[in-house]
Amino acid sequence: MLLSIFLGLTSAGTYGQDVDDIDTKFWGIHIGAGTGFSSIQELKTSGVIFSGLSTNYRLGFGKRAERSRFEFDISLTTGEMKAQTNEISSENKFNARLNIAYLRRIAPESGLKWYLGPVLEVQGIFTDNADLSNNSSYLLYNNTLSVKGQVEKQINNRLSLTYSLATGIVGMVYERQSFAFSAPQELLESGQYNNRAGEQTRLYKHGKMATLGKYYRFISGLSLNLNRSKSMWRLSYNWDFLRYRQISKGAITATDHNVTLTYIFKV
Amino acid sequence: MNKINICIIAIFMLLSTLISCEFAAMEANPGKDHVSIFNEFWELFNTKYAMFDAKGVDWTAVYNDNRDLIDNTISDDSLFRVMGRMVLLLKDGHTSLNGFNSLSSEEFSAITEKYDEKDPSEIDPFVFRDASFSILEGFPENLDTTVVKEKYLNGKVDTAEGMTYTTLDDNIGYIVYRDFLQPVSDESMDLVLRALANTKGIILDVRGNQGGSPAFAEIMASHFTDKPVKTGFERFKTGPGPNDFKDSPITIHPAKGELYTKPVAVLTNRACYSATTTLIYSMNPMPHVTFIGGRTGGGSGSVADGHLANGWQYSLSVSEFIDHEGRHLDDGFDPDIMVNLNEKDKSRDEIIERARSELRK
């Protein structure tokens, strides 16, 4: 459905507007929604993969210029994940992200527009399983510095195609699940556990610096952009991948495949 | 082929490669056949259960004794019976296996029809796919809430969060708290202890309290000491090996508000379990505290729960508490003064009366 909406807009946009009105450099506020498919496997608790349909929402602002791209984006992907091995277990999964990206154009002589720059991400992955008690919820929280590359091809005056890939370089990761118990591994290994609430949720105190090898963070996206005089539409496919392993054979792998239609107001 | 086509093909190839990483990163789902479920269950307990030594259970021997009973042709009920019996060998009220949700509506109707006329106590819980160890079996109840209400809570009674409290006619404070799921905060403890500040002593009646939040237990205990109390340590399973444990020493620090350091009698029975055990081991080292009543239920470990690949739900102890005297408290704790209730005498509660006489000394 998102595709047909976008195709409708594309044809209206392409044939119904004056090309000279279109700005390619602008500040914009964006709002988007879409659907997708998500999965999660948290091996410390269970070997079973949970997966299901999800919905996603995003909101933010950014600047597009010939030589740079800036974006501040908040997004949420949520859905009910069902166990792949039985009809009984299910859990709700939430993937909330805040991203700040600043990209500079590189190789300006190239026909394609290439951009490269850092992304600072704050992410929380949370699951909720109402059937369980102490393990009813899972939380992973990370601050990640990624490097993002983006390539853009102008198809015509209004349409452009963009592909991007962000790869995590280093992250501060907090996981509220140890080998066996719903408290951080580091907290138990340092002998600091106590029952008083709050001790277990000190994100930065019990977070761990993680680099490639234990921590894989990728966000890849393909989008078709329709630039209009006062707005821009974007139909995008995003693949969001996280894998973190604090202890041997205890990795969490979480993925989202999102198709999102985003509307950008030019300001 | 023009540049756009090359670019699009390259993007799709890159995307496909990345997405295939996703499938490589995730491990294959565990098997759903009976042998796989049995092995998943055994391995899960083998690596995560924290009290095999304290319980004197050789889990490998248990596997060897039961593995031959399992093949993929037996019924779900038979599989559950074997695994349920294994769980009960641990004699741990925090450790259970439950497959109730896996019963189809037809199976459930057939069971309820068959057992409709029976006394519930005579029904084998395994038919409902429930394997939970009963800590109460074989122990006196040692609590009659009607007697408590009619004889001891019949005057001016106040409440603060989950606590009910009063001053008995011999100027002994009496606090009843029967559910650690009901909150206890520093503020409510301040309120209660301020009201009972001029009493000779306090009876803290936690009989029948089967647990809830251990944090509430520590908050409560912290109002009965004016100096830090080392209570022992919680030993957590932190890895799959048989010796992968780490100890977290526990110290109760005095609360910032009202403190009560006059004599305190804590009343116990077998239903004192889980978070109530946290309260007991937190207050046990305090010299002005005496425990009176029946043996407690224990349940000193922290609990994890989850689902097997077939959806059956399990819970298990992933730690154990060892107190300041080196005792394992999971099977319960004998109070300083053992007193049983005379169930035929509805005019008094012997455990409360004994506590009153101790506090009057």
XYZ file of C-alpha atoms in Angstrom:
628
model
C 0.000 0.000 0.000
C 2.846 2.350 0.887
C 4.306 1.678 -2.547
C 1.069 2.518 -4.350
C 0.674 5.734 -2.340
C 4.195 6.670 -3.249
C 3.766 5.810 -6.919
C 0.629 7.943 -6.999
C 2.526 10.836 -5.483
C 5.409 10.282 -7.828
C 3.309 10.555 -10.939
C 1.401 13.552 -9.567
C 4.657 15.166 -8.521
C 6.473 14.517 -11.748
C 3.844 15.766 -14.106
C 1.948 18.283 -12.014
C 4.565 20.767 -10.905
C 6.895 23.352 -12.217
C 10.438 22.064 -12.075
C 11.926 25.483 -11.355
C 10.073 25.708 -8.006
C 12.006 22.857 -6.480
C 14.662 23.480 -3.852
C 17.320 20.872 -3.383
C 18.820 22.640 -0.369
C 16.506 23.065 2.567
C 15.787 22.492 6.232
C 12.963 20.053 6.770
C 10.868 18.491 9.463
C 9.990 14.881 8.764
C 7.306 12.547 9.965
C 6.889 8.981 8.806
C 5.182 5.666 9.437
C 5.353 2.230 7.983
C 5.339 -1.467 8.472
C 7.848 -4.250 8.514
C 9.078 -7.526 9.894
C 11.142 -7.940 13.054
C 13.009 -10.741 14.796
C 14.845 -11.226 18.048
C 16.841 -14.070 19.528
C 18.233 -13.704 23.045
C 20.312 -16.801 23.684
C 20.823 -16.335 27.408
C 17.109 -16.823 27.952
C 16.110 -19.088 25.075
C 17.376 -20.431 21.780
C 14.023 -19.715 20.155
C 13.747 -16.952 17.565
C 10.763 -14.648 18.045
C 9.508 -12.830 14.968
C 6.513 -11.014 13.595
C 5.055 -8.028 11.814
C 5.881 -4.627 13.183
C 4.986 -1.009 12.690
C 7.361 1.895 12.715
C 7.138 5.610 13.310
C 9.678 8.342 12.891
C 9.963 12.034 13.564
C 12.785 14.520 13.230
C 14.376 17.301 11.293
C 17.343 17.790 9.064
C 19.183 19.859 6.543
C 19.941 18.926 2.971
C 22.615 20.856 1.161
C 24.778 20.109 -1.812
C 27.880 19.556 0.315
C 26.423 18.113 3.487
C 23.519 16.293 5.110
C 22.380 16.658 8.702
C 19.608 14.649 10.314
C 18.113 14.328 13.786
C 15.735 11.412 13.864
C 13.683 9.652 16.526
C 12.101 6.344 15.576
C 10.181 3.523 17.162
C 9.596 0.058 15.766
C 7.201 -2.135 17.690
C 5.310 -5.356 17.205
C 4.217 -8.624 18.718
C 6.839 -11.295 18.158
C 5.736 -14.910 18.203
C 7.954 -17.860 18.996
C 8.924 -19.703 15.830
C 8.697 -23.090 17.556
C 5.336 -22.991 19.302
C 1.961 -21.275 19.343
C 2.120 -20.293 23.010
C 4.960 -17.889 23.649
C 4.964 -14.351 22.393
C 6.432 -11.053 23.434
C 6.165 -7.408 22.486
C 9.305 -5.898 21.098
C 10.197 -2.211 21.052
C 13.174 -0.718 19.282
C 13.481 2.992 20.090
C 16.252 5.026 18.493
C 17.556 8.543 18.471
C 20.073 9.332 15.727
C 22.127 12.384 14.970
C 23.987 12.173 11.678
C 26.224 14.624 9.933
C 27.556 13.670 6.517
C 29.944 15.553 4.232
C 30.082 15.118 0.507
C 33.159 13.353 -0.738
C 34.439 12.895 -4.291
C 32.454 15.891 -5.633
C 33.685 15.268 -9.168
C 31.805 11.970 -9.277
C 28.448 11.753 -11.078
C 26.953 10.108 -8.011
C 26.755 12.068 -4.783
C 28.813 10.330 -2.102
C 28.571 11.345 1.540
C 30.446 10.139 4.588
C 30.258 11.061 8.255
C 29.581 10.090 11.861
C 26.300 9.024 13.440
C 25.643 9.168 17.151
C 22.903 6.795 18.152
C 21.032 6.176 21.381
C 19.028 2.984 21.181
C 16.899 0.908 23.508
C 15.614 -2.558 22.700
C 12.937 -3.695 25.106
C 10.799 -6.825 25.151
C 7.849 -7.597 27.334
C 6.454 -11.085 27.920
C 3.380 -10.945 30.133
C 3.432 -14.717 30.827
C 6.702 -14.538 32.698
C 7.683 -13.068 36.021
C 11.318 -12.123 36.723
C 12.190 -12.514 33.054
C 9.101 -10.774 31.754
C 11.175 -7.959 30.329
C 14.490 -7.635 28.563
C 16.363 -4.386 28.070
C 19.378 -3.522 26.017
C 20.469 0.075 25.833
C 23.332 1.433 23.818
C 25.080 4.595 22.785
C 26.865 3.914 19.551
C 29.196 5.887 17.378
C 28.877 4.737 13.777
C 30.311 5.769 10.493
C 27.794 6.219 7.731
C 28.283 6.227 4.003
C 25.595 7.345 1.608
C 25.351 7.428 -2.135
C 22.679 9.314 -4.019
C 21.709 9.132 -7.670
C 19.594 11.878 -9.155
C 17.190 10.127 -11.502
C 15.538 13.270 -12.752
C 14.821 16.740 -11.385
C 12.489 15.396 -8.735
C 13.368 11.788 -8.159
C 16.489 10.520 -6.506
C 17.598 7.170 -5.189
C 19.675 6.904 -2.031
C 21.510 4.016 -0.488
C 23.193 4.250 2.918
C 25.037 1.999 5.290
C 25.975 2.862 8.879
C 28.346 0.590 10.773
C 28.894 0.780 14.502
C 32.477 1.465 15.497
C 32.199 1.572 19.246
C 29.289 1.366 21.638
C 28.516 1.720 25.308
C 26.111 -1.155 25.833
C 24.044 -1.989 28.878
C 22.189 -5.287 28.966
C 19.884 -6.112 31.863
C 20.243 -9.859 31.541
C 23.149 -11.909 32.752
C 23.914 -15.518 32.035
C 21.046 -16.711 34.212
C 19.423 -13.782 35.993
C 17.685 -10.556 35.102
C 20.524 -8.323 36.332
C 23.607 -7.155 34.438
C 26.435 -9.695 34.174
C 28.978 -7.104 35.209
C 26.996 -6.333 38.374
C 27.000 -9.992 39.429
C 30.612 -10.635 38.474
C 31.768 -7.659 40.503
C 29.806 -8.937 43.527
C 27.747 -5.788 43.829
C 24.237 -7.137 43.485
C 21.728 -6.132 46.085
C 17.987 -6.274 46.181
C 17.323 -2.570 46.445
C 15.638 -1.261 43.345
C 17.648 1.069 41.178
C 21.035 -0.585 41.576
C 20.434 -2.780 38.574
C 19.377 -0.010 36.294
C 22.373 2.284 36.443
C 22.928 2.316 32.734
C 26.324 3.924 32.574
C 27.731 2.339 35.728
C 27.001 -1.164 34.483
C 27.331 -0.561 30.768
C 30.261 -1.953 28.800
C 32.328 -0.475 26.026
C 31.918 -2.785 23.069
C 33.651 -2.916 19.742
C 33.406 -5.059 16.644
C 33.744 -8.716 17.508
C 31.332 -8.588 20.427
C 29.118 -5.929 18.997
C 27.741 -5.560 15.470
C 25.529 -2.651 14.632
C 24.386 -2.018 11.068
C 21.687 0.154 9.610
C 21.251 -0.014 5.907
C 18.674 1.843 3.885
C 17.441 2.267 0.359
C 15.122 5.136 -0.385
C 13.373 6.738 -3.286
C 12.910 10.473 -2.781
C 10.366 12.674 -4.481
C 11.234 16.326 -4.176
C 8.376 18.791 -4.522
C 8.265 22.545 -4.197
C 7.323 22.689 -0.505
C 7.850 19.151 0.609
C 9.576 15.905 -0.038
C 8.257 12.358 0.075
C 10.506 9.459 0.816
C 9.727 5.772 0.433
C 12.399 3.798 2.175
C 13.388 0.320 3.095
C 15.615 0.066 6.186
C 17.387 -2.897 7.646
C 18.352 -2.483 11.279
C 20.677 -5.101 12.734
C 22.168 -5.442 16.198
C 24.162 -8.310 17.614
C 25.803 -8.087 21.008
C 27.526 -10.803 22.961
C 28.723 -10.036 26.458
C 29.244 -13.661 27.403
C 30.076 -16.730 25.376
C 27.009 -18.330 23.760
C 24.842 -15.516 25.129
C 24.347 -13.252 22.137
C 21.312 -11.185 21.422
C 20.451 -10.621 17.780
C 17.693 -8.166 16.916
C 16.640 -7.133 13.444
C 14.007 -4.952 11.853
C 13.051 -4.709 8.207
C 11.053 -1.529 7.814
C 9.263 -0.022 4.853
C 8.466 3.589 5.719
C 6.742 6.433 3.970
C 8.084 9.756 5.205
C 6.811 13.238 4.561
C 9.261 16.121 4.867
C 8.003 19.682 5.320
C 10.408 22.219 3.956
C 10.913 25.105 6.352
C 24.367 -1.441 -19.087
C 24.240 2.152 -17.879
C 25.586 3.481 -14.581
C 22.176 3.572 -12.873
C 21.571 -0.094 -13.522
C 25.025 -0.988 -12.256
C 24.428 1.123 -9.189
C 21.046 -0.506 -8.466
C 22.442 -4.002 -8.958
C 25.357 -3.210 -6.666
C 23.010 -1.880 -3.972
C 20.802 -4.939 -4.116
C 23.814 -7.245 -3.978
C 25.126 -5.404 -0.944
C 21.723 -5.482 0.745
C 21.353 -9.194 0.042
C 24.773 -9.866 1.503
C 23.991 -7.904 4.634
C 20.629 -9.564 5.142
C 22.153 -13.000 4.713
C 24.430 -12.032 7.645
C 21.256 -11.826 9.705
C 20.452 -15.478 9.135
C 24.049 -16.459 9.785
C 24.097 -14.459 13.020
C 21.082 -16.163 14.541
C 21.355 -19.719 15.730
C 18.925 -22.306 14.414
C 15.826 -22.775 16.539
C 16.017 -25.659 19.025
C 14.151 -28.827 18.034
C 10.528 -29.381 19.013
C 10.587 -33.168 19.199
C 10.465 -34.833 22.608
C 14.122 -35.779 22.743
C 15.160 -32.224 21.872
C 12.795 -30.753 24.476
C 14.101 -33.138 27.114
C 17.700 -32.241 26.275
C 16.945 -28.514 26.186
C 15.289 -28.749 29.595
C 18.089 -30.797 31.138
C 20.829 -28.560 29.729
C 19.056 -25.407 30.851
C 18.835 -26.664 34.425
C 22.331 -28.152 34.272
C 23.903 -24.813 33.425
C 21.644 -22.377 35.289
C 20.328 -24.051 38.420
C 22.377 -22.809 41.372
C 21.723 -25.293 44.159
C 22.519 -28.834 43.028
C 25.166 -29.176 45.756
C 23.003 -27.690 48.499
C 20.124 -29.952 47.449
C 22.331 -33.015 47.094
C 21.086 -33.753 43.590
C 23.370 -35.264 40.933
C 21.736 -33.854 37.800
C 23.834 -35.999 35.457
C 22.633 -39.116 37.262
C 19.075 -37.804 36.978
C 19.608 -37.478 33.217
C 20.958 -41.002 32.962
C 18.037 -42.373 34.965
C 15.441 -40.712 32.749
C 16.896 -40.367 29.262
C 15.868 -43.881 28.227
C 12.258 -43.097 29.072
C 12.127 -40.473 26.343
C 11.667 -41.009 22.650
C 9.676 -39.206 20.036
C 6.786 -41.662 20.133
C 5.684 -41.052 23.731
C 2.811 -38.679 24.476
C 3.211 -35.079 25.642
C 1.758 -36.158 28.990
C 4.400 -38.842 29.411
C 7.144 -36.388 28.539
C 5.755 -33.930 31.069
C 5.574 -36.590 33.788
C 9.225 -37.508 33.366
C 10.402 -33.896 33.327
C 8.018 -32.881 36.127
C 9.355 -35.635 38.387
C 12.886 -34.425 37.693
C 11.901 -30.909 38.768
C 10.329 -32.151 42.008
C 13.551 -33.970 42.951
C 15.043 -30.537 43.610
C 12.489 -29.831 46.389
C 12.606 -26.158 45.540
C 9.479 -24.012 45.720
C 10.974 -21.531 43.259
C 11.591 -24.215 40.664
C 8.747 -25.498 38.545
C 7.602 -26.697 35.150
C 4.223 -25.737 33.782
C 2.663 -26.905 30.545
C -0.893 -25.868 31.305
C -0.990 -23.431 28.383
C -0.114 -26.197 25.977
C -3.303 -28.134 26.699
C -5.839 -27.811 23.922
C -9.384 -26.840 24.909
C -10.485 -30.426 24.135
C -7.781 -31.877 26.380
C -8.658 -29.438 29.129
C -12.391 -30.266 28.878
C -11.651 -33.988 28.995
C -9.558 -33.552 32.155
C -12.080 -31.358 33.963
C -14.884 -33.787 33.056
C -12.896 -36.730 34.350
C -11.956 -35.047 37.631
C -15.102 -32.981 38.097
C -16.366 -34.877 41.121
C -13.036 -35.271 42.844
C -11.685 -33.362 45.804
C -9.086 -30.972 44.314
C -6.468 -32.208 46.801
C -6.784 -35.706 45.325
C -6.130 -34.613 41.748
C -2.687 -35.370 40.412
C -1.361 -31.933 39.352
C 0.579 -33.565 36.534
C -2.666 -34.059 34.609
C -2.823 -30.271 34.374
C 0.856 -30.255 33.474
C 1.851 -28.549 36.673
C 5.018 -29.629 38.488
C 5.507 -27.327 41.469
C 7.032 -28.375 44.766
C 4.785 -27.728 47.758
C 6.769 -26.287 50.643
C 3.771 -26.523 52.994
C 3.149 -30.247 52.795
C 3.755 -32.003 56.109
C 4.046 -28.844 58.203
C 1.502 -27.296 60.596
C -0.140 -24.130 59.345
C 0.634 -22.224 62.560
C -1.664 -19.367 61.596
C -5.363 -18.722 62.080
C -6.121 -15.316 60.615
C -9.600 -15.285 62.154
C -8.164 -15.624 65.660
C -5.615 -12.889 64.891
C -8.312 -10.582 63.604
C -10.821 -11.202 66.382
C -8.441 -11.334 69.335
C -5.540 -9.049 68.444
C -6.733 -6.639 65.777
C -10.048 -5.836 67.418
C -9.142 -2.438 68.878
C -7.746 0.686 67.259
C -5.993 -0.562 64.161
C -4.128 1.471 61.550
C -2.691 0.614 58.167
C 0.294 1.843 56.199
C 0.696 0.450 52.672
C 0.689 -3.353 53.139
C 1.046 -3.239 56.926
C -1.628 -3.328 59.615
C -0.543 -2.271 63.081
C -1.792 -1.659 66.582
C -0.615 -1.437 70.179
C -1.671 -4.406 72.308
C -2.930 -3.771 75.830
C 0.420 -4.685 77.400
C 2.040 -1.859 75.411
C 3.526 -4.234 72.834
C 3.407 -3.037 69.239
C 1.945 -5.486 66.753
C 2.601 -5.253 62.993
C 1.002 -7.672 60.546
C 2.435 -7.925 57.041
C 1.412 -10.893 54.956
C 2.334 -10.076 51.371
C 5.617 -8.733 50.055
C 3.850 -7.841 46.825
C 2.254 -5.020 48.832
C 4.691 -2.127 48.958
C 6.701 -1.099 51.978
C 8.514 2.213 51.796
C 10.708 4.204 54.167
C 7.793 6.595 54.567
C 5.337 3.899 55.650
C 7.923 2.369 58.012
C 8.482 5.831 59.513
C 4.750 6.192 60.053
C 4.384 2.816 61.751
C 7.483 3.080 63.924
C 6.628 6.614 64.979
C 3.244 5.348 66.165
C 4.874 2.441 68.023
C 7.916 4.348 69.318
C 6.863 4.201 72.981
C 6.073 0.504 73.072
C 8.135 -2.019 75.079
C 8.762 -4.104 72.029
C 7.294 -4.986 68.646
C 5.852 -8.208 67.293
C 6.362 -8.374 63.541
C 3.978 -11.023 62.267
C 4.977 -12.211 58.784
C 3.377 -15.647 59.006
C 1.756 -16.648 55.740
C 3.857 -14.167 53.784
C 4.962 -16.162 50.754
C 7.095 -13.417 49.268
C 7.147 -10.760 46.616
C 9.778 -8.075 46.352
C 12.998 -8.685 48.325
C 13.673 -4.939 48.069
C 10.681 -4.327 50.369
C 12.137 -6.839 52.831
C 15.414 -4.955 52.972
C 13.648 -1.625 53.390
C 11.709 -3.068 56.315
C 14.811 -4.592 57.928
C 16.779 -1.362 57.594
C 14.433 0.316 60.111
C 15.347 -2.148 62.852
C 19.054 -1.409 63.115
C 21.189 1.611 63.904
C 24.381 0.149 62.470
C 25.249 -1.704 59.257
C 24.491 -5.429 59.406
C 26.364 -7.975 57.299
C 23.741 -10.579 56.581
C 25.644 -13.011 54.349
C 25.951 -13.290 50.602
C 23.960 -14.250 47.551
C 25.795 -16.696 45.310
C 24.781 -16.274 41.659
C 25.265 -18.613 38.744
C 27.215 -16.532 36.255
C 28.268 -19.051 33.644
C 27.556 -22.542 32.322
C 30.299 -24.405 34.225
C 29.542 -26.194 37.502
C 31.765 -23.761 39.432
C 30.751 -20.557 37.662
C 29.449 -18.683 40.695
C 30.013 -15.207 42.046
C 29.137 -13.992 45.532
C 27.485 -10.674 46.250
C 27.865 -9.829 49.962
C 24.778 -8.166 51.395
C 24.872 -5.442 54.041
C 21.770 -3.811 55.468
C 22.388 -0.149 56.208
C 20.269 1.728 58.760
C 17.397 3.651 57.221
C 17.545 7.424 57.311
C 14.197 7.760 59.077
C 12.690 6.132 62.174
C 14.709 3.286 63.717
C 13.478 0.784 66.287
C 16.154 -0.970 68.354
C 14.099 -2.184 71.302
C 13.257 -5.920 71.423
C 11.509 -7.288 68.342
C 9.857 -10.686 67.911
C 9.394 -11.897 64.337
C 6.683 -14.537 64.015
C 7.247 -17.296 61.479
C 5.597 -20.345 59.993
C 6.266 -22.650 57.040
C 4.540 -20.257 54.635
C 7.264 -17.640 55.233
C 8.914 -17.931 51.871
C 11.093 -16.164 49.323
C 11.190 -12.406 50.109
C 10.177 -13.228 53.688
C 13.353 -15.286 53.892
C 15.173 -12.140 52.768
C 13.608 -10.320 55.728
C 14.550 -13.163 58.058
C 18.196 -13.335 57.049
C 18.389 -9.546 57.080
C 17.130 -9.324 60.679
C 18.630 -12.517 62.058
C 22.050 -11.001 62.892
C 20.395 -8.167 64.862
C 20.888 -8.922 68.581
C 17.520 -7.487 69.694
C 15.519 -9.673 67.277
C 14.045 -13.057 68.255
C 12.271 -15.426 65.859
C 9.292 -17.287 67.259
C 6.913 -19.814 65.676
C 7.384 -22.622 63.162
C 10.084 -23.536 60.670
C 10.097 -21.220 57.658
C 9.696 -22.271 54.031
C 13.000 -20.949 52.695
C 13.228 -20.043 49.042
C 16.388 -18.006 49.427
C 17.470 -17.878 45.799
C 16.676 -15.462 43.026
C 14.492 -16.838 40.279
C 14.622 -16.904 36.495
C 11.818 -18.070 34.262
C 11.233 -18.713 30.587
C 9.788 -21.030 27.972
C 11.085 -24.230 26.430
C 10.880 -24.556 22.673
C 7.478 -26.266 22.944
C 6.078 -23.408 25.043
C 6.197 -25.120 28.438
C 7.117 -22.608 31.079
C 9.823 -23.165 33.651
C 11.211 -21.320 36.633
C 14.389 -22.108 38.525
C 16.651 -20.769 41.255
C 19.722 -19.126 39.774
C 21.284 -18.152 43.079
C 21.267 -19.198 46.700
C 21.657 -17.191 49.848
C 24.171 -18.223 52.477
C 23.731 -16.373 55.756
C 26.310 -14.772 58.061
C 26.726 -18.085 59.875
C 27.307 -20.018 56.656
C 23.868 -21.611 56.610
C 21.986 -22.450 53.401
C 18.465 -21.200 53.957
C 16.656 -22.590 50.944
C 14.954 -25.385 52.877
C 13.882 -23.065 55.669
C 15.068 -21.764 58.985
C 14.275 -22.917 62.525
C 13.251 -19.960 64.694
C 14.968 -19.239 68.003
C 11.855 -20.381 69.864
C 9.734 -23.107 68.267
C 6.059 -22.767 69.114
C 3.143 -24.462 67.397
C -0.411 -23.208 67.349
C -3.062 -25.183 69.179
C -5.560 -25.290 66.327
C -8.399 -26.382 68.593
C -8.097 -23.386 70.890
C -9.663 -20.462 69.082
C -9.356 -18.129 72.078
C -5.688 -17.312 71.616
C -2.714 -17.501 69.319
C 0.061 -19.302 71.213
C 2.773 -17.846 69.010
C 1.671 -14.265 69.631
C 1.256 -14.978 73.357
C 4.753 -16.449 73.570
C 6.141 -13.385 71.787
C 4.343 -11.094 74.223
C 5.781 -12.911 77.214
C 9.287 -12.784 75.708
C 9.000 -9.053 75.056
C 7.675 -8.371 78.550
C 10.796 -9.928 80.139
